[in-house]
Coordinates of C-alpha atoms in Angstrom, one line a residue:
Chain U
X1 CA 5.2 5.2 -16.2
X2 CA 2.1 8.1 -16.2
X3 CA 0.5 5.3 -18.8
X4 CA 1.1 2.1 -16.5
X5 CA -0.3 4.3 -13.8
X6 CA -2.9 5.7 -15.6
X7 CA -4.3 2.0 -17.3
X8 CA -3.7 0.7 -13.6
X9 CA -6.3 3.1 -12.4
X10 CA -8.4 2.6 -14.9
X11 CA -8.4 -1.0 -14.7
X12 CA -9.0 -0.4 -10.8
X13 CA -11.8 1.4 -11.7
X14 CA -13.0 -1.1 -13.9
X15 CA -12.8 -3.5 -11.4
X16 CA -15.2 -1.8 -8.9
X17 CA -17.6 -0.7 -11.5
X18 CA -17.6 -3.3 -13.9
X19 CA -16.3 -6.6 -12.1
X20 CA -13.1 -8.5 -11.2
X21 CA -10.3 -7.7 -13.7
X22 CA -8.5 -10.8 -14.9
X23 CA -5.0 -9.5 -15.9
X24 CA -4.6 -7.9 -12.1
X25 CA -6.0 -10.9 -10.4
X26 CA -3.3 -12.4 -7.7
X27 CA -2.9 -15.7 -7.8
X28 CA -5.4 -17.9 -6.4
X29 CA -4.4 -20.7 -3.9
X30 CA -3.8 -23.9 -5.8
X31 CA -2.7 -22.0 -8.7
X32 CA 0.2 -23.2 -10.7
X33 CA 3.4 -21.3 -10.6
X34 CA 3.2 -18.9 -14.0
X35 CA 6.6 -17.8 -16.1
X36 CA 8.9 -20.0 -13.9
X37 CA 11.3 -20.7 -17.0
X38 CA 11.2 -17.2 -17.8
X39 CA 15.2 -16.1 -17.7
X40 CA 15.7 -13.7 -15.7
X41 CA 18.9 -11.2 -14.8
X42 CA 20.0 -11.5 -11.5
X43 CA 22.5 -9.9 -9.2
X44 CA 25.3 -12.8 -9.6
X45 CA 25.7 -11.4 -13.3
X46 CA 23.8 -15.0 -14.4
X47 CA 20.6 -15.4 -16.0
X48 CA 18.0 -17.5 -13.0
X49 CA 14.5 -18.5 -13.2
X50 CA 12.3 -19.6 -10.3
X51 CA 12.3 -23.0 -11.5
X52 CA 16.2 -23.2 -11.5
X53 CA 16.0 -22.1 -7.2
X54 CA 12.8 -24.9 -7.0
X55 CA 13.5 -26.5 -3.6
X56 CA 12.6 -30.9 -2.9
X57 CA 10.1 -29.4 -0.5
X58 CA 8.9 -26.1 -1.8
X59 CA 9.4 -22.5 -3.6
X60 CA 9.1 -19.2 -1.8
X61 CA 8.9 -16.3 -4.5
X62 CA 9.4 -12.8 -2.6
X63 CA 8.6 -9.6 -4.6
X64 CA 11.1 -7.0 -3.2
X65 CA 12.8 -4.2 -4.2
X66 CA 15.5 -1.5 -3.0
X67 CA 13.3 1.5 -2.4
X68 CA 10.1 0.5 0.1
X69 CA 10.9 1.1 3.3
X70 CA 8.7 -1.7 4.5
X71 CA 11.4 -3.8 2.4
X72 CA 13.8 -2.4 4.1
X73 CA 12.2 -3.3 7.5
X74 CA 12.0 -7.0 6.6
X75 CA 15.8 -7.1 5.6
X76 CA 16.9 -9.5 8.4
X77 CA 13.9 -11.3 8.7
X78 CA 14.1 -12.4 4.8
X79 CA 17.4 -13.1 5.4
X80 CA 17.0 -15.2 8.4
X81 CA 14.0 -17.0 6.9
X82 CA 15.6 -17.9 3.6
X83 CA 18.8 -19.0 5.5
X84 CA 16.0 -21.1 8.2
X85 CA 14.7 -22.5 5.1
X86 CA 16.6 -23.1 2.7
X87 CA 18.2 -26.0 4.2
X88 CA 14.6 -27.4 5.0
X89 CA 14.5 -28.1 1.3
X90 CA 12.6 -24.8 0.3
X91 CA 13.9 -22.9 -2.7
X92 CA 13.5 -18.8 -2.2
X93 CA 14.5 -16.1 -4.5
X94 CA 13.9 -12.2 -4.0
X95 CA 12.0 -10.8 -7.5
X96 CA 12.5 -7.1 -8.3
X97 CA 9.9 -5.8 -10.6
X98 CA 10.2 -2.0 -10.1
X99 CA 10.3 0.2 -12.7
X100 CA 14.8 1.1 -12.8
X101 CA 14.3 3.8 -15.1
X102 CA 11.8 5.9 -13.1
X103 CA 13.5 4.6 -9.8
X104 CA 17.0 4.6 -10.5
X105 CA 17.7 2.7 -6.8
X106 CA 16.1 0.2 -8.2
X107 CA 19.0 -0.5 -10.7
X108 CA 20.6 -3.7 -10.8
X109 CA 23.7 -2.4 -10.0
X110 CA 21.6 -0.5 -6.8
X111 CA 20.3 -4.8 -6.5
X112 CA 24.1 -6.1 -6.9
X113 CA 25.0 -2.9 -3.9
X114 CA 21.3 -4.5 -1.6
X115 CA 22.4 -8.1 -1.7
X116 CA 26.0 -7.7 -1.0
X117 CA 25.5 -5.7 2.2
X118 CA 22.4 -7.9 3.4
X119 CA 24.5 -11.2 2.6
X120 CA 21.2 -12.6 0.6
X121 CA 22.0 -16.4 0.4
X122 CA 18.9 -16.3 -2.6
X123 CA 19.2 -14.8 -5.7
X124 CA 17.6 -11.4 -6.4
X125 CA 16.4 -10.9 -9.7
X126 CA 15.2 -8.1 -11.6
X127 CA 12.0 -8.5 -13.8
X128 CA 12.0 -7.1 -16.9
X129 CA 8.7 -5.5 -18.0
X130 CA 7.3 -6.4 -14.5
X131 CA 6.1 -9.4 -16.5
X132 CA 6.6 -11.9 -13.5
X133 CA 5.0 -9.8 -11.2
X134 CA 1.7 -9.0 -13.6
X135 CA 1.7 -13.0 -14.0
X136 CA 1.8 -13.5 -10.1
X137 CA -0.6 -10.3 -9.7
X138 CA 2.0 -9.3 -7.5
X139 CA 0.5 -5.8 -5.9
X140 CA 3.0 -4.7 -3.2
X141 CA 6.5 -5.0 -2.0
X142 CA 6.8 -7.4 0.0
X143 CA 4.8 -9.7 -1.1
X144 CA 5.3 -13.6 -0.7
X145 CA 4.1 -16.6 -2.8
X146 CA 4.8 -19.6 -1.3
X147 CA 4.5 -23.0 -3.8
X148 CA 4.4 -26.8 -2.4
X149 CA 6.7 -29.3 -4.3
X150 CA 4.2 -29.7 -7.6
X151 CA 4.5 -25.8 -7.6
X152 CA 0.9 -25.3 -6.6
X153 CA 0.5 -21.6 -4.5
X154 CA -0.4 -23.0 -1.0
X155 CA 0.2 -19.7 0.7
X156 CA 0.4 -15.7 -0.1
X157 CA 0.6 -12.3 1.4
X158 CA 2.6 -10.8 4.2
X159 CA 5.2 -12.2 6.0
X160 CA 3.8 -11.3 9.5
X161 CA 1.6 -8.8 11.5
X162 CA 4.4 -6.0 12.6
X163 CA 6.1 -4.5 9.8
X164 CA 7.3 -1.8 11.9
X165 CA 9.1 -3.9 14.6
X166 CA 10.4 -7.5 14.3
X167 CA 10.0 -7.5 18.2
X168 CA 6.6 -7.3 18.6
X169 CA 5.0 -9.9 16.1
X170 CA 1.9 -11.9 17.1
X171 CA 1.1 -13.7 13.9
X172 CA 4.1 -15.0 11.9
X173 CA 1.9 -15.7 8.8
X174 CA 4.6 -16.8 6.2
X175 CA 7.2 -18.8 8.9
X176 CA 3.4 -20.7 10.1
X177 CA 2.6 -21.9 6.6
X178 CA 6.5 -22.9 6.0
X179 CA 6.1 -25.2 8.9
X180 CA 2.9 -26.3 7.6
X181 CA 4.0 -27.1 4.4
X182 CA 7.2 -28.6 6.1
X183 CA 5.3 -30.7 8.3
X184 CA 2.4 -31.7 5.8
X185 CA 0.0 -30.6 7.4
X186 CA -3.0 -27.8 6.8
X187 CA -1.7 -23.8 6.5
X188 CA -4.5 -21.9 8.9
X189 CA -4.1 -18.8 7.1
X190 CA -3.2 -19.0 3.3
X191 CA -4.0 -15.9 2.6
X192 CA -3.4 -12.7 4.3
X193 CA -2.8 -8.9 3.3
X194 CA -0.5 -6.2 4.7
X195 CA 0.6 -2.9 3.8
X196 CA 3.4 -2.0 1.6
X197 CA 4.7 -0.3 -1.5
X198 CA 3.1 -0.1 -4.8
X199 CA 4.8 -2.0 -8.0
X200 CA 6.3 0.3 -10.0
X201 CA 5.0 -1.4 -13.2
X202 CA 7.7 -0.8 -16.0
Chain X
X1 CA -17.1 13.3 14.1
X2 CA -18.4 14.9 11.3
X3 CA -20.1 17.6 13.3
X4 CA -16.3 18.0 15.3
X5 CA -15.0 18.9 12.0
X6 CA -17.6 21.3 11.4
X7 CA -16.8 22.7 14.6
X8 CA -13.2 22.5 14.1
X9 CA -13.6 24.0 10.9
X10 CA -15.6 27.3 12.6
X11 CA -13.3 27.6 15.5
X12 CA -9.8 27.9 13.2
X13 CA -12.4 30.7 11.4
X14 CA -12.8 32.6 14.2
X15 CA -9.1 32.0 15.4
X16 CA -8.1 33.2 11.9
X17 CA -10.6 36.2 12.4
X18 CA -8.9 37.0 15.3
X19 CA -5.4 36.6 13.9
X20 CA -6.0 38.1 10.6
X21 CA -4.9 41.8 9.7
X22 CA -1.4 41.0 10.1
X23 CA -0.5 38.3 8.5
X24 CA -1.8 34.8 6.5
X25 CA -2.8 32.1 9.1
X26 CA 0.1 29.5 10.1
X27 CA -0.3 25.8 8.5
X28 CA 0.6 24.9 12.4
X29 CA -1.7 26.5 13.4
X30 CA -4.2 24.4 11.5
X31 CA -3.1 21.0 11.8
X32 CA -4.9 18.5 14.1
X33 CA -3.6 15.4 15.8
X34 CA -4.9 12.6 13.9
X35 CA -8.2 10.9 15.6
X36 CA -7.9 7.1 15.8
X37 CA -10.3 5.2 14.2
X38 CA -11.1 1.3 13.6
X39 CA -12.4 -0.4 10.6
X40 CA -15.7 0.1 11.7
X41 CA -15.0 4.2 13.1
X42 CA -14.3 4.7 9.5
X43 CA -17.1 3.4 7.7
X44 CA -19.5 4.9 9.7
X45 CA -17.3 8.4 9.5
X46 CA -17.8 7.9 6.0
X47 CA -21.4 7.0 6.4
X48 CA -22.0 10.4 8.3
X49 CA -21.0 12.1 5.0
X50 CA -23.7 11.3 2.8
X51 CA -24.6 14.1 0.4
X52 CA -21.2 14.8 0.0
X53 CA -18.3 13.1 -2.4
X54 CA -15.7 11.6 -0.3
X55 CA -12.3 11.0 -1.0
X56 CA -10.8 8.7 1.6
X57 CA -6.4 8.5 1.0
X58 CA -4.6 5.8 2.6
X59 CA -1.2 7.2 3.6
X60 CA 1.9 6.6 5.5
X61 CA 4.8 8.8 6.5
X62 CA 7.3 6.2 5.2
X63 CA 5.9 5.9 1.8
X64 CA 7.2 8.0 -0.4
X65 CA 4.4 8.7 -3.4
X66 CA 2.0 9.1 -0.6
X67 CA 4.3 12.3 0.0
X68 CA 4.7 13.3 -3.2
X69 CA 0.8 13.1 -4.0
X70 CA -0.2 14.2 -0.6
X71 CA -0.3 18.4 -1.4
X72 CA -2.6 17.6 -4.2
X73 CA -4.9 16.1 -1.9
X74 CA -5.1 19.2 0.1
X75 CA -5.3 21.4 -2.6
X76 CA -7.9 19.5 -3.7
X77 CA -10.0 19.6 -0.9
X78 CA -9.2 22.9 -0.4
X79 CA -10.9 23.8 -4.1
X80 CA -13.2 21.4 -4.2
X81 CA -15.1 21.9 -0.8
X82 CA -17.4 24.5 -1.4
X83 CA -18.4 21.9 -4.9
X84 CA -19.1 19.0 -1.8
X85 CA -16.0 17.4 -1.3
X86 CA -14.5 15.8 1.6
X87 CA -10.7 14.6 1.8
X88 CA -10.1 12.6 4.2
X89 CA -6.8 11.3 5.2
X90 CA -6.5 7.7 7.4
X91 CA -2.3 7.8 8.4
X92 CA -1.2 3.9 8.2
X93 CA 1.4 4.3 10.4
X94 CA 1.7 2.9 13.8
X95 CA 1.0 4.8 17.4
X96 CA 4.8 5.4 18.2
X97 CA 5.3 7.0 14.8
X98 CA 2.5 10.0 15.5
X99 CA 5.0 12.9 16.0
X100 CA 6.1 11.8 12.5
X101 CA 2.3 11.7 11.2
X102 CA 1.6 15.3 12.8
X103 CA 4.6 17.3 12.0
X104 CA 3.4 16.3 8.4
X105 CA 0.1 16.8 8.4
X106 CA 1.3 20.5 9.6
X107 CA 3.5 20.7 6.9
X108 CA 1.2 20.4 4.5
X109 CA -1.0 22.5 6.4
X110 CA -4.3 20.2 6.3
X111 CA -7.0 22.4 7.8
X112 CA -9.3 19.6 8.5
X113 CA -9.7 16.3 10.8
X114 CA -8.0 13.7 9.7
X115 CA -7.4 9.7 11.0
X116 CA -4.9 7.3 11.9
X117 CA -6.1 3.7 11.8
X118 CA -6.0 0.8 14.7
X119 CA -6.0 -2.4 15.0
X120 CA -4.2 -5.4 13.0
X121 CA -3.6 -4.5 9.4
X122 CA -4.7 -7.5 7.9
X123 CA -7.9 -7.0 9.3
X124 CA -8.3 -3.4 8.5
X125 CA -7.5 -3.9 4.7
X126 CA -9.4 -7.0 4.4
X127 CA -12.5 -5.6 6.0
X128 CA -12.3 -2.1 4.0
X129 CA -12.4 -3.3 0.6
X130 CA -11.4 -7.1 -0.9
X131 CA -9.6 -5.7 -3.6
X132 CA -7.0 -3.7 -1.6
X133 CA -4.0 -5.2 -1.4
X134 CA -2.9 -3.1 0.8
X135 CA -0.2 -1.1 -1.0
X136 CA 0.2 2.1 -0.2
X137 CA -1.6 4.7 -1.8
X138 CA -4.6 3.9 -1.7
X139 CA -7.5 6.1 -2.7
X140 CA -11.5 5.1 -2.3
X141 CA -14.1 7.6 -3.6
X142 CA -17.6 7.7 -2.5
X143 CA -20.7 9.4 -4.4
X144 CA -22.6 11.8 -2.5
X145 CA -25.2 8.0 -1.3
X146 CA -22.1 6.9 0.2
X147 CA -21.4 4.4 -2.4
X148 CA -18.1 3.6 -3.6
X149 CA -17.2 4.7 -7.1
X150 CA -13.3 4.4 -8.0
X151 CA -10.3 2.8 -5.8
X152 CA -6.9 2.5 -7.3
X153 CA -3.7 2.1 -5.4
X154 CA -0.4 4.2 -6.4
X155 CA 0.5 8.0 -6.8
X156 CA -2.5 10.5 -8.5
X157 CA -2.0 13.6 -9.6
X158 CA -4.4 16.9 -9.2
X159 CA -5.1 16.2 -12.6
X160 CA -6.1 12.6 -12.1
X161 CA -8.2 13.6 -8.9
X162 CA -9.8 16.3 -10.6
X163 CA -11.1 14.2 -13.8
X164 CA -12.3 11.2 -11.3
X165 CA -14.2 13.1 -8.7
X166 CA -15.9 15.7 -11.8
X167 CA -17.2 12.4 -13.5
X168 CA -18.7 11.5 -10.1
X169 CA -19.9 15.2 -9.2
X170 CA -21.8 15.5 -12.8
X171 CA -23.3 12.3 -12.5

């Protein structure tokens, strides 16, 4: 863990002495979905990729995880969303890429104990050797990647602007490009940032 | 706000003068309310610091490493001020969460000024540095011209702080 940590910040580093940093680079819009045959152990006990959850109209990939509190404040909206959405012909799944041995709530049998009492209707996976995530250049939890049908990345970053209070959002960034993508037409905002958790690379 | 600190920093002398002869001055008694500040407050309160080395940590009461590193900080700033070192802390949280922010900044006893940021997050993180994503910790340092050396995001430890600000001090 001290090493991932330590290479991160050195890569950081890196990055603001020496240039952009390919290997941490998120996704870029109009990027192709990476790793999405990549098996991957999920809380039903089964083996799931993101291809396998690929929806007619779409793919919403949602890095999560049991210990970020800011997860934890997005429990019922993910769960509404996915449930609004899913039957709109978009495919979601919740990706897990925390380090479980240095953050034993983030076990899968901590995942199996998350989904059950949330009633997730996707399938949370974990991601062994955070490999997904580095592909995605996944940087926080949450953190959404939404794909159109030819999984191209039309939309990433937060899922709105009030973490702290479902009540009081303004700007419903991820549910504005799902209706966008929905209804064919241009996403206003295909990029935004909010704060969260670090990845606890494995 | 530089000069406040300055000031802030001579008064809790002088109340500490008073005090002293009995016993070590309170961390409560030397924790501030946090000051808000916008996007553009805290570039030019960083830009007021020029010639020293500023440390800048992004922080929130809910995020866990930013607790667990946070001591360091102020041990940090603590050692390294009379070398030209400024810590500055910028709480993430939100306006109905600042009882929260203060009783840990008194906690940790931080003798000093320190932030709490406004305005839409998107916008704050964006407009402080591309590269952030926005995860929490986040740590910027800035050499004694103001420029900006080292950012990474995730826990540091004393250790880590110390071997990233000497290479900027000695260079």
């Amino acid at each position: 863990m001290l090493i991932n940590m330590k290479l991160l910040m050195s890569i950081v580093f890196l990055a603001v002495t020496a240039g952009p940093v390919l290997a941490q680079e998120t996704l870029e819009i109009g990027a192709a979905m990476p790793l999405k045959s990549k098996a991957l152990p999920a809380v039903s006990g089964a083996q799931t990729s993101i291809a396998s959850v690929k929806g007619d109209k779409g793919t919403l990939v949602v890095f999560w995880c049991n210990t970020c509190p800011w997860v934890e404040r997005y429990e019922d909206r993910m769960v509404a969303l996915a449930a609004a959405y899913q039957s709109r012909g978009i495919g979601v799944i919740a990706v897990n890429p925390n380090d479980a041995v240095a953050y034993p709530d983030d076990s899968m049998d901590e995942m199996k104990k998350q989904a059950a009492t949330h009633g997730y209707s996707f399938p949370y996976v974990s991601d062994p050797g955070s490999e997904v995530a580095l592909a995605f250049g996944a940087k926080r939890t949450p953190q959404a990647f939404l794909f159109n049908a030819a999984d191209v990345l039309v939309y990433q970053g937060a899922f709105d602007d009030s973490p702290s209070d479902a009540a009081k959002v303004g700007a419903a960034y991820l549910t504005d490009a799902l209706d966008a993508l929905l209804a064919g037409t241009e996403i206003a905002m295909t990029e935004t940032k909010a704060f969260g958790c670090t990845i606890k690379f494995q | 706000m530089h000069a406040r600190r300055t000031s802030h920093h001579l008064a809790l002398a002088l109340t500490g003068l008073l005090l002293s002869g009995c016993a070590a001055k309170s961390p409560d008694n030397n924790a501030l309310a946090p000051e808000s500040v916008s996007y553009n407050d805290l570039v030019k309160e960083i830009s007021s610091r020029k010639g020293q080395v500023v440390i800048v940590n992004f922080w929130a009461t809910w995020c866990m490493p930013c607790r667990i590193e946070f001591p360091d900080f102020v041990r940090f700033g603590k050692e390294f001020a009379d070398r030209g070192v400024d810590v500055v802390f910028v709480s993430t949280d939100y306006e109905p969460d600042m009882p929260q922010v203060i009783d840990f900044l008194k906690e940790n006893g931080v003798p000093w000024e320190s932030y709490i940021k406004t305005g839409v997050d998107f916008e704050f993180i964006s407009s402080f540095h591309s590269e952030w994503s926005g995860a929490l910790p986040a740590t910027f340092v800035y050499d004694r011209n103001g420029s900006l050396r080292a950012f990474w995001e995730g826990i540091t430890s004393f250790d880590e702080l110390e071997a990233s600000v000497t290479a900027i001090l000695e260079s």
